[in-house]
Short mmCIF file of C-alpha atoms and ligand atoms in Angstrom, two decimals:
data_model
loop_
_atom_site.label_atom_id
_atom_site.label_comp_id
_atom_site.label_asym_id
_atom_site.label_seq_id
_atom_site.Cartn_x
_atom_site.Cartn_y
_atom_site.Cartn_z
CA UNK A 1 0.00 0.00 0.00
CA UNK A 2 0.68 3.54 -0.84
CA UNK A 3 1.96 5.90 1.97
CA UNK A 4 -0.65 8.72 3.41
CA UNK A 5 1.65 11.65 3.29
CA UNK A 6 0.75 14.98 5.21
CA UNK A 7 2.50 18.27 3.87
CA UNK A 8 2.54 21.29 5.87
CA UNK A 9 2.77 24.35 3.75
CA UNK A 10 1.42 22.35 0.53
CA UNK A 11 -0.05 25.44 -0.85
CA UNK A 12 3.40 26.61 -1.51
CA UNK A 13 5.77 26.59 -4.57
CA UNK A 14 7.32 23.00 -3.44
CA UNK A 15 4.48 21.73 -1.71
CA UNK A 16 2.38 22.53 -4.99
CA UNK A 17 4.60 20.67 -7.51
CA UNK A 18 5.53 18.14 -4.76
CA UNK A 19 1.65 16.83 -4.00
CA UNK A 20 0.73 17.19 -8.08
CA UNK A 21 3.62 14.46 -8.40
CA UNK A 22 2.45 12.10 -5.38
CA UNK A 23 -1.38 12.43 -6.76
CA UNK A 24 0.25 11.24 -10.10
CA UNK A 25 1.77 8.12 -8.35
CA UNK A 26 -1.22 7.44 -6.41
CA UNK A 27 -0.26 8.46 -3.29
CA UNK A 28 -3.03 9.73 -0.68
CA UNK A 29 -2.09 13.53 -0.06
CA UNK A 30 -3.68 16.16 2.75
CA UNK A 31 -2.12 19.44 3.88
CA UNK A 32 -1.99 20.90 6.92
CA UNK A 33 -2.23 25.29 6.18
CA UNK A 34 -3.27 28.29 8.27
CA UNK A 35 -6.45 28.80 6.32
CA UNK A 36 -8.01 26.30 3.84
CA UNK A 37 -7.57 28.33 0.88
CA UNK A 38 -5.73 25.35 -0.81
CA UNK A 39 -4.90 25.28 -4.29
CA UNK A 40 -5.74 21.91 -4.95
CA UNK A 41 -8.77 19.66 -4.57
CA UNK A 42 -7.46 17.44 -2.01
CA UNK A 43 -8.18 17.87 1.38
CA UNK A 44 -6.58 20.40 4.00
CA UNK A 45 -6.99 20.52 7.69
CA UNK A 46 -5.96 23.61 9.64
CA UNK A 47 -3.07 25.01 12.64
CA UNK A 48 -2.22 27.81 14.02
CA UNK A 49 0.89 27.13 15.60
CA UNK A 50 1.03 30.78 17.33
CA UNK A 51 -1.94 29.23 19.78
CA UNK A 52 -0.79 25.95 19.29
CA UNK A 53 -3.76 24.52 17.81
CA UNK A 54 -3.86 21.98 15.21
CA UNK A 55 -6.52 19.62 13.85
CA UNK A 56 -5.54 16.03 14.83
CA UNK A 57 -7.55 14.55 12.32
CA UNK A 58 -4.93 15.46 9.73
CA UNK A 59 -3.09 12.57 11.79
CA UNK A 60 -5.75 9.65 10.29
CA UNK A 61 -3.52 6.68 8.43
CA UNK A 62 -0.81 8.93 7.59
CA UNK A 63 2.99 7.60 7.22
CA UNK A 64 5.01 10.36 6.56
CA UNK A 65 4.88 13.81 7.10
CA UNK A 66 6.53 16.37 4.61
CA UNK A 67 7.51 19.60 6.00
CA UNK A 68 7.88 22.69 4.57
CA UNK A 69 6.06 25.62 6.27
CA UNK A 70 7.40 28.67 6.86
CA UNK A 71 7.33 32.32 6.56
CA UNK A 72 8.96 33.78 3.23
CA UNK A 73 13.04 34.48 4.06
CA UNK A 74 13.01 37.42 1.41
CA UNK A 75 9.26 37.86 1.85
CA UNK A 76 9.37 41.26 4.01
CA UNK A 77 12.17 43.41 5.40
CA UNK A 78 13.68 41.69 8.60
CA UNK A 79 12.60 43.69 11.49
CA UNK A 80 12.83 41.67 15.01
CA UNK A 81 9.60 40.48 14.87
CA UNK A 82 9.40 39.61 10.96
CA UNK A 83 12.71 37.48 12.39
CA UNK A 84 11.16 36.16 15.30
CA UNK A 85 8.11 34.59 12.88
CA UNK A 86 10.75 33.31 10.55
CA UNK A 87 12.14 31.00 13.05
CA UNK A 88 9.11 30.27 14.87
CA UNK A 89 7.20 29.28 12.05
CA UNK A 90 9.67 26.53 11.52
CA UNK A 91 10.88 25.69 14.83
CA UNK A 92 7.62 26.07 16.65
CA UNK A 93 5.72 23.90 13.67
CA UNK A 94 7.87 21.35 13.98
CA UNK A 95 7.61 20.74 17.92
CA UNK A 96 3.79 20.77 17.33
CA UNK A 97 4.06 18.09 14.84
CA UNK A 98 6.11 16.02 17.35
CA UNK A 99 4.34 16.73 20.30
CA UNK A 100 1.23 15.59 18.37
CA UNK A 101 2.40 12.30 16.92
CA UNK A 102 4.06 11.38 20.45
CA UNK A 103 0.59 12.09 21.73
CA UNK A 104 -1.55 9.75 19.57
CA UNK A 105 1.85 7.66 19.21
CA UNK A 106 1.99 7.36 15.79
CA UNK A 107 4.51 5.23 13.91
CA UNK A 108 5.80 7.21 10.83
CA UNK A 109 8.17 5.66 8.34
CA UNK A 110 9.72 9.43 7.92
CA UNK A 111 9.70 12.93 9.06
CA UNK A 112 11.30 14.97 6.14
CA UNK A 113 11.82 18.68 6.28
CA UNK A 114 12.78 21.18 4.21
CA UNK A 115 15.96 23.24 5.28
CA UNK A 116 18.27 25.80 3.32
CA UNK A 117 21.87 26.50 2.10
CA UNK A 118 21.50 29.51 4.24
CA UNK A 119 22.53 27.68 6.77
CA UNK A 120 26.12 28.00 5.61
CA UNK A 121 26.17 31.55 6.62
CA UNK A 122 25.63 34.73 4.03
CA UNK A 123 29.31 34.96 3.31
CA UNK A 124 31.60 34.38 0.05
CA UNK A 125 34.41 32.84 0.41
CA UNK A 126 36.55 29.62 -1.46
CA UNK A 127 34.92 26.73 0.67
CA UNK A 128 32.51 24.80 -0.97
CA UNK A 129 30.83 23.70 1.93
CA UNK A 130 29.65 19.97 2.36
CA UNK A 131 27.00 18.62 4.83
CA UNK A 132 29.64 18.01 7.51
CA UNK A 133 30.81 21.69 7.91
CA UNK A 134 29.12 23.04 11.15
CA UNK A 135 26.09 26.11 10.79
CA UNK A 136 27.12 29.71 10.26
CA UNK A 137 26.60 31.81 13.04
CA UNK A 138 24.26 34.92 11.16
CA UNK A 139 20.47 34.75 11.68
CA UNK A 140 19.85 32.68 8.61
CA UNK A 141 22.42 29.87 9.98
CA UNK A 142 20.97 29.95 13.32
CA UNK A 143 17.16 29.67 12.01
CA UNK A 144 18.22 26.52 9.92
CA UNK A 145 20.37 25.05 13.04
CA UNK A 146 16.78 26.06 14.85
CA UNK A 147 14.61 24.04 12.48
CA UNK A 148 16.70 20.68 11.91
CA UNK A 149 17.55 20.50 15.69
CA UNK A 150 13.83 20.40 15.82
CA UNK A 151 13.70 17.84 12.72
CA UNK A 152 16.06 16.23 15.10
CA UNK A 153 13.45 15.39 17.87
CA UNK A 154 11.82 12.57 15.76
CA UNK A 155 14.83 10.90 15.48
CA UNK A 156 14.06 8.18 18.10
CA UNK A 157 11.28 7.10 16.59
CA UNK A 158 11.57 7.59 12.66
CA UNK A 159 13.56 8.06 9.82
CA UNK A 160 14.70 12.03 9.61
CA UNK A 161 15.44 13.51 6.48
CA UNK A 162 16.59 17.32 5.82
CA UNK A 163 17.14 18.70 2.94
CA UNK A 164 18.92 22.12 2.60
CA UNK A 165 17.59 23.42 -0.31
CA UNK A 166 19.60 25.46 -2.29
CA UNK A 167 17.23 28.66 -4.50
CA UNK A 168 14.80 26.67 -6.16
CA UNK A 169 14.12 28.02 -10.04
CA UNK A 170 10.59 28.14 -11.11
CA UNK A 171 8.89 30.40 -13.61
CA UNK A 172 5.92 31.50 -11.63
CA UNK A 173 7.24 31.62 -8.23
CA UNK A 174 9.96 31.86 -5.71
CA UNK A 175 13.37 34.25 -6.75
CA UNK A 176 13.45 34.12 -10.33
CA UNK A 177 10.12 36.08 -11.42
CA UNK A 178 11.35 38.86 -9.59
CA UNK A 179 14.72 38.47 -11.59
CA UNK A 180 13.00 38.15 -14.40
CA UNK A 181 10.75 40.77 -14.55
CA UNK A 182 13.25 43.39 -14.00
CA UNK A 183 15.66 42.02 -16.87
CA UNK A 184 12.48 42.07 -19.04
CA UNK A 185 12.43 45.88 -18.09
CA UNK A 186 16.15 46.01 -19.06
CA UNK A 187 16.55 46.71 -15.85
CA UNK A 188 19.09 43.53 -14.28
CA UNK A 189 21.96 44.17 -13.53
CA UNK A 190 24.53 41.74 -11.04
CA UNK A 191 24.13 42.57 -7.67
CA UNK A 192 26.84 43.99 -5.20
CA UNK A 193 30.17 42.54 -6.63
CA UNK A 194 28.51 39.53 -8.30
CA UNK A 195 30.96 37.95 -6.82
CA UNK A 196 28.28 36.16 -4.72
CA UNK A 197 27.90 32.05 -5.72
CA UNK A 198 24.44 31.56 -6.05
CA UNK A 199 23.57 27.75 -5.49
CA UNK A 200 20.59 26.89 -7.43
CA UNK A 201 18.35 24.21 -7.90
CA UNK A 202 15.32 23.44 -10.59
CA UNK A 203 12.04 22.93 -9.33
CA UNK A 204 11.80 19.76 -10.77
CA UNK A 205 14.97 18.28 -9.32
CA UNK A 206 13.60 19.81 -5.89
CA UNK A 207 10.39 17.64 -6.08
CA UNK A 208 12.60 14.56 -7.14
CA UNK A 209 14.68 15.13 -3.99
CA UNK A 210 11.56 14.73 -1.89
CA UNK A 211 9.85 11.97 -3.93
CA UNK A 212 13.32 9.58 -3.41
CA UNK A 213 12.97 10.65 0.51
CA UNK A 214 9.66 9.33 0.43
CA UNK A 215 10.48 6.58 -1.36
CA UNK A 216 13.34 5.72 0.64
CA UNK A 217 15.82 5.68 -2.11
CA UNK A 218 18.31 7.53 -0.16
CA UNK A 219 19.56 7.00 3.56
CA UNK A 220 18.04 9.07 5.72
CA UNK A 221 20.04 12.24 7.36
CA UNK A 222 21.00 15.46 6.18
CA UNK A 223 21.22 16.50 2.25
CA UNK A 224 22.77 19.98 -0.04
CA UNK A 225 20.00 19.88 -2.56
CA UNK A 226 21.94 22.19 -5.10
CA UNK A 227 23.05 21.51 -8.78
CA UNK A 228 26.52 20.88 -9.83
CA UNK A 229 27.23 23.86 -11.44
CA UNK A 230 28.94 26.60 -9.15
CA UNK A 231 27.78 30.13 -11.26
CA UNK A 232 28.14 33.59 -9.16
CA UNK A 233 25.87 35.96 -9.25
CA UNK A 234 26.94 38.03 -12.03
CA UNK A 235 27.49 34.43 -14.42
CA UNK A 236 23.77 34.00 -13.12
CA UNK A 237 22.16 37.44 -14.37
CA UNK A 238 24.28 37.13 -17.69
CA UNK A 239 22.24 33.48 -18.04
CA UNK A 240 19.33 34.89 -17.13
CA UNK A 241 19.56 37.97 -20.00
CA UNK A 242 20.82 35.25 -22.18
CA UNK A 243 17.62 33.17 -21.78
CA UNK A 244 15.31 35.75 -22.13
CA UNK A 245 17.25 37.51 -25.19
CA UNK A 246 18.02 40.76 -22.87
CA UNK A 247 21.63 41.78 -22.86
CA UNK A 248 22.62 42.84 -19.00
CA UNK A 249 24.07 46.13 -19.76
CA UNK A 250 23.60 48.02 -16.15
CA UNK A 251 26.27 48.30 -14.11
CA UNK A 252 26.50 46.55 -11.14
CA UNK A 253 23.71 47.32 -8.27
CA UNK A 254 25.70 49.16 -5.50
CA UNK A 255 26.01 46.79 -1.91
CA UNK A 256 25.17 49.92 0.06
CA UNK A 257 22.10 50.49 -2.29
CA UNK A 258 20.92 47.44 -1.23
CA UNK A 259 21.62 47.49 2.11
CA UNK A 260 19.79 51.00 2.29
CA UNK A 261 16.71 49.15 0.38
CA UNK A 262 16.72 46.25 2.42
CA UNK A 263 18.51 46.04 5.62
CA UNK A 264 20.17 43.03 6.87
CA UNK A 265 17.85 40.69 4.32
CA UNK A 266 20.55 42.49 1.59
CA UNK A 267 23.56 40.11 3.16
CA UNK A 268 21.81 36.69 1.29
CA UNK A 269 21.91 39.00 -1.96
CA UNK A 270 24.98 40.05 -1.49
CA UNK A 271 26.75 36.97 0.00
CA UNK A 272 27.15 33.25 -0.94
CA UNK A 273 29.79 30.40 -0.96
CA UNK A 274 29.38 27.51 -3.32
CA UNK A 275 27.74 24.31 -2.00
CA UNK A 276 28.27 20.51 -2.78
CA UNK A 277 26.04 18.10 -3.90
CA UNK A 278 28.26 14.98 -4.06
CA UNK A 279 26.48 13.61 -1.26
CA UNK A 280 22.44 13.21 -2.50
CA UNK A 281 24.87 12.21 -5.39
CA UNK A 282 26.70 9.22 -4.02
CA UNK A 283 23.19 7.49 -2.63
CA UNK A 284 22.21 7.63 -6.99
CA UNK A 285 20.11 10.76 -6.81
CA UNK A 286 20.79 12.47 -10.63
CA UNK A 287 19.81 15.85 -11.06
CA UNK A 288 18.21 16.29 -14.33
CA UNK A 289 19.81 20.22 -14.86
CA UNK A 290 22.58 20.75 -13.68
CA UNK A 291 23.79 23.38 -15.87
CA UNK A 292 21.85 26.78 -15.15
CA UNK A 293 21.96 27.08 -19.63
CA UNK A 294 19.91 24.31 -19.63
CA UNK A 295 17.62 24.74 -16.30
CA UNK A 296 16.49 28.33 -17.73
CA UNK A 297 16.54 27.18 -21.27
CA UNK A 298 13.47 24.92 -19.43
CA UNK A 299 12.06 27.30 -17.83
CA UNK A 300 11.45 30.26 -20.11
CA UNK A 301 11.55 27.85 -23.69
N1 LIG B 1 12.00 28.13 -2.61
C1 LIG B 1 13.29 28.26 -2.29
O1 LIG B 1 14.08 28.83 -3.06
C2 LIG B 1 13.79 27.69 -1.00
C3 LIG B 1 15.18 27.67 -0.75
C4 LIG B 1 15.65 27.18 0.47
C5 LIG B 1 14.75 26.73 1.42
N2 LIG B 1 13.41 26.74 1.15
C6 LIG B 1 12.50 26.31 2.21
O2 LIG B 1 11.66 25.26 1.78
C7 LIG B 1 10.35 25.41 2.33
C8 LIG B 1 9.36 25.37 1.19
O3 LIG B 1 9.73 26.33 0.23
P1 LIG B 1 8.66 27.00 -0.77
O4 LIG B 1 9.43 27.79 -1.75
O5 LIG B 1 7.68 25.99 -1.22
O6 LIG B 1 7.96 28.02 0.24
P2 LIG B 1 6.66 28.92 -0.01
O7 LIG B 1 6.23 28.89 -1.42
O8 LIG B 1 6.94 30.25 0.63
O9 LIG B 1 5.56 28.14 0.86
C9 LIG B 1 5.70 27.96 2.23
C10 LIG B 1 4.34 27.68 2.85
O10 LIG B 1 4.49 27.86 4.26
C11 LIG B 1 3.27 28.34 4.80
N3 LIG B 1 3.56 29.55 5.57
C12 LIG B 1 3.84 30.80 5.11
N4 LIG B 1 4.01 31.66 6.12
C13 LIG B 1 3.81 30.94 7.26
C14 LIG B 1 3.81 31.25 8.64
N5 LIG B 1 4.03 32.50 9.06
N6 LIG B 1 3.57 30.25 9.53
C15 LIG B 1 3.33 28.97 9.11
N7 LIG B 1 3.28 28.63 7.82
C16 LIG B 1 3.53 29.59 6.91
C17 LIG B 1 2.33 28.67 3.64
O11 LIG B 1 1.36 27.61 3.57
P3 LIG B 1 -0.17 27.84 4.10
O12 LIG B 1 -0.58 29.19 3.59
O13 LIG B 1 -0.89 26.73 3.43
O14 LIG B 1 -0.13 27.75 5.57
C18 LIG B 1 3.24 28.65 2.42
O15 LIG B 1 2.55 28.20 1.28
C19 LIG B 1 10.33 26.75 3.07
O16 LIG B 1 10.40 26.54 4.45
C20 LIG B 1 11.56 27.46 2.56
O17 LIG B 1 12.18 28.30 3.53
C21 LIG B 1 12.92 27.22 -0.02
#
């Protein structure tokens, strides 16, 4: 039999594409969201994890649980409370969940959550940091640390999987329609020094990553969802202009422009060290782009 999977945040751009592909292979799918405004016709129970109310019935015959709530990073300028509900949303979420399935003790096979890259640290340097290499201590490193230590609690009982994601590429949502619609303009131009790496990931390879977690293809732990190719920001806008026929002819967005735009949030525009994938990699996963050409080539074709 199929496994019952239960997605929190399934209205979003992973959750979306994720559920569309477990309908397709017949899984059974329900989300757990802060209002049932779902995008899909399947069915959607609610939490508010700020009161710390959920509906248990989401709980019925389900065997994993996919996790992947959480307020938008670049959403919203971080002031100290826009901060505070970036990490609670995650960490907070995820010790419902547990406290919940400890309650009605429920046997998963697998509690898999979503994690970032940022958890590296917003800095550019030579390393090309593996799963092994400890968290960055910046707010972004300490939120992921936050949420997978939390992951961590169903350990004991279940299979944990976390997968730092690195920015996922998707036409319609996420980072690159923002990109996008200002090179349409003619108005793209690299950011800061564009010195920035920039690890990347197509949506489709994302949703793979989860399917072979539910499917147990890969051991469980801790995986760099990113694709091979290590491009900087400034190779990344020149792709971008490329695939969309605009040439990039601005010069490069000041750092302090930024900065005066958006605050801190400008250090994960401005900052990034390249990430290995050799890992997800070793236990057979393939990633079907892995060269940004052909990813946007996808995308916009
Ligand atoms: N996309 C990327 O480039 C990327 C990169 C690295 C890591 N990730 C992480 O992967 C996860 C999924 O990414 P995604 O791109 O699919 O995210 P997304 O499109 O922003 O969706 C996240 C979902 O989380 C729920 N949510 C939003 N604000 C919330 C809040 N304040 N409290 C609780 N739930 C909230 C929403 O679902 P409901 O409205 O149904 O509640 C939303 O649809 C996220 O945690 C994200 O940080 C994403």
């Amino acid at each position: 039999m199929k496994n019952k999977v239960l997605i929190t945040g399934g209205s979003g751009l992973i959750g979306s594409r994720l559920t569309q592909k477990l309908i397709a292979h017949n899984y059974d799918v329900v989300h757990l969201t802060r209002s049932k405004n779902s995008k899909h016709d399947i069915k959607t129970y609610e939490w508010n994890w700020g009161k710390k109310e959920i509906d248990e019935n989401c709980l019925e015959n389900i065997n994993v649980i996919v996790h992947l709530a959480g307020a938008g990073i670049a959403e919203k300028p971080w002031t100290q409370k826009r901060k505070e509900t970036i990490v609670k949303s995650r960490v907070l979420t995820t010790r419902l969940l547990h406290e919940v399935i400890n309650k009605h003790k429920i046997k998963l096979n697998s509690f898999i959550s979503a994690s970032g890259i940022g958890v590296y640290g917003a800095i550019t340097n030579e390393i090309v940091y593996r799963e092994a290499n400890e968290p960055y201590n910046d707010f972004i490193g300490n939120c992921c640390k936050q949420w997978e230590r939390a992951a961590d609690l169903f350990q004991d009982d279940t299979n944990v999987y976390k997968l730092r994601l690195g920015i996922v590429l998707d036409k319609n949502e996420g980072a690159l329609p923002k990109m996008s619609s200002m090179i349409r303009k003619g108005l793209g131009s690299p950011l800061g020094s564009g010195n920035q790496y920039m690890p990347w990931v197509h949506i489709d390879d994302a949703v793979n990553a989860f399917m072979n977690t539910i499917e147990k293809k890969i051991n469980p732990g801790t995986y760099n969802v990113v694709s091979s190719q290590h491009c900087n920001n400034k190779e990344f806008t020149n792709a971008m202009g490329n695939a969309l026929n605009k040439r990039i002819r601005l010069p490069n967005v000041p750092s302090f422009v930024l900065k005066f735009i958006y605050g801190e949030l400008a250090d994960i525009l401005l900052e990034g060290s390249r990430v290995s994938n050799e890992k997800i990699k070793s236990q057979g996963f393939d990633f079907k782009y892995d060269r940004i050409e052909d990813a946007l080539s996808e995308i916009y074709s």
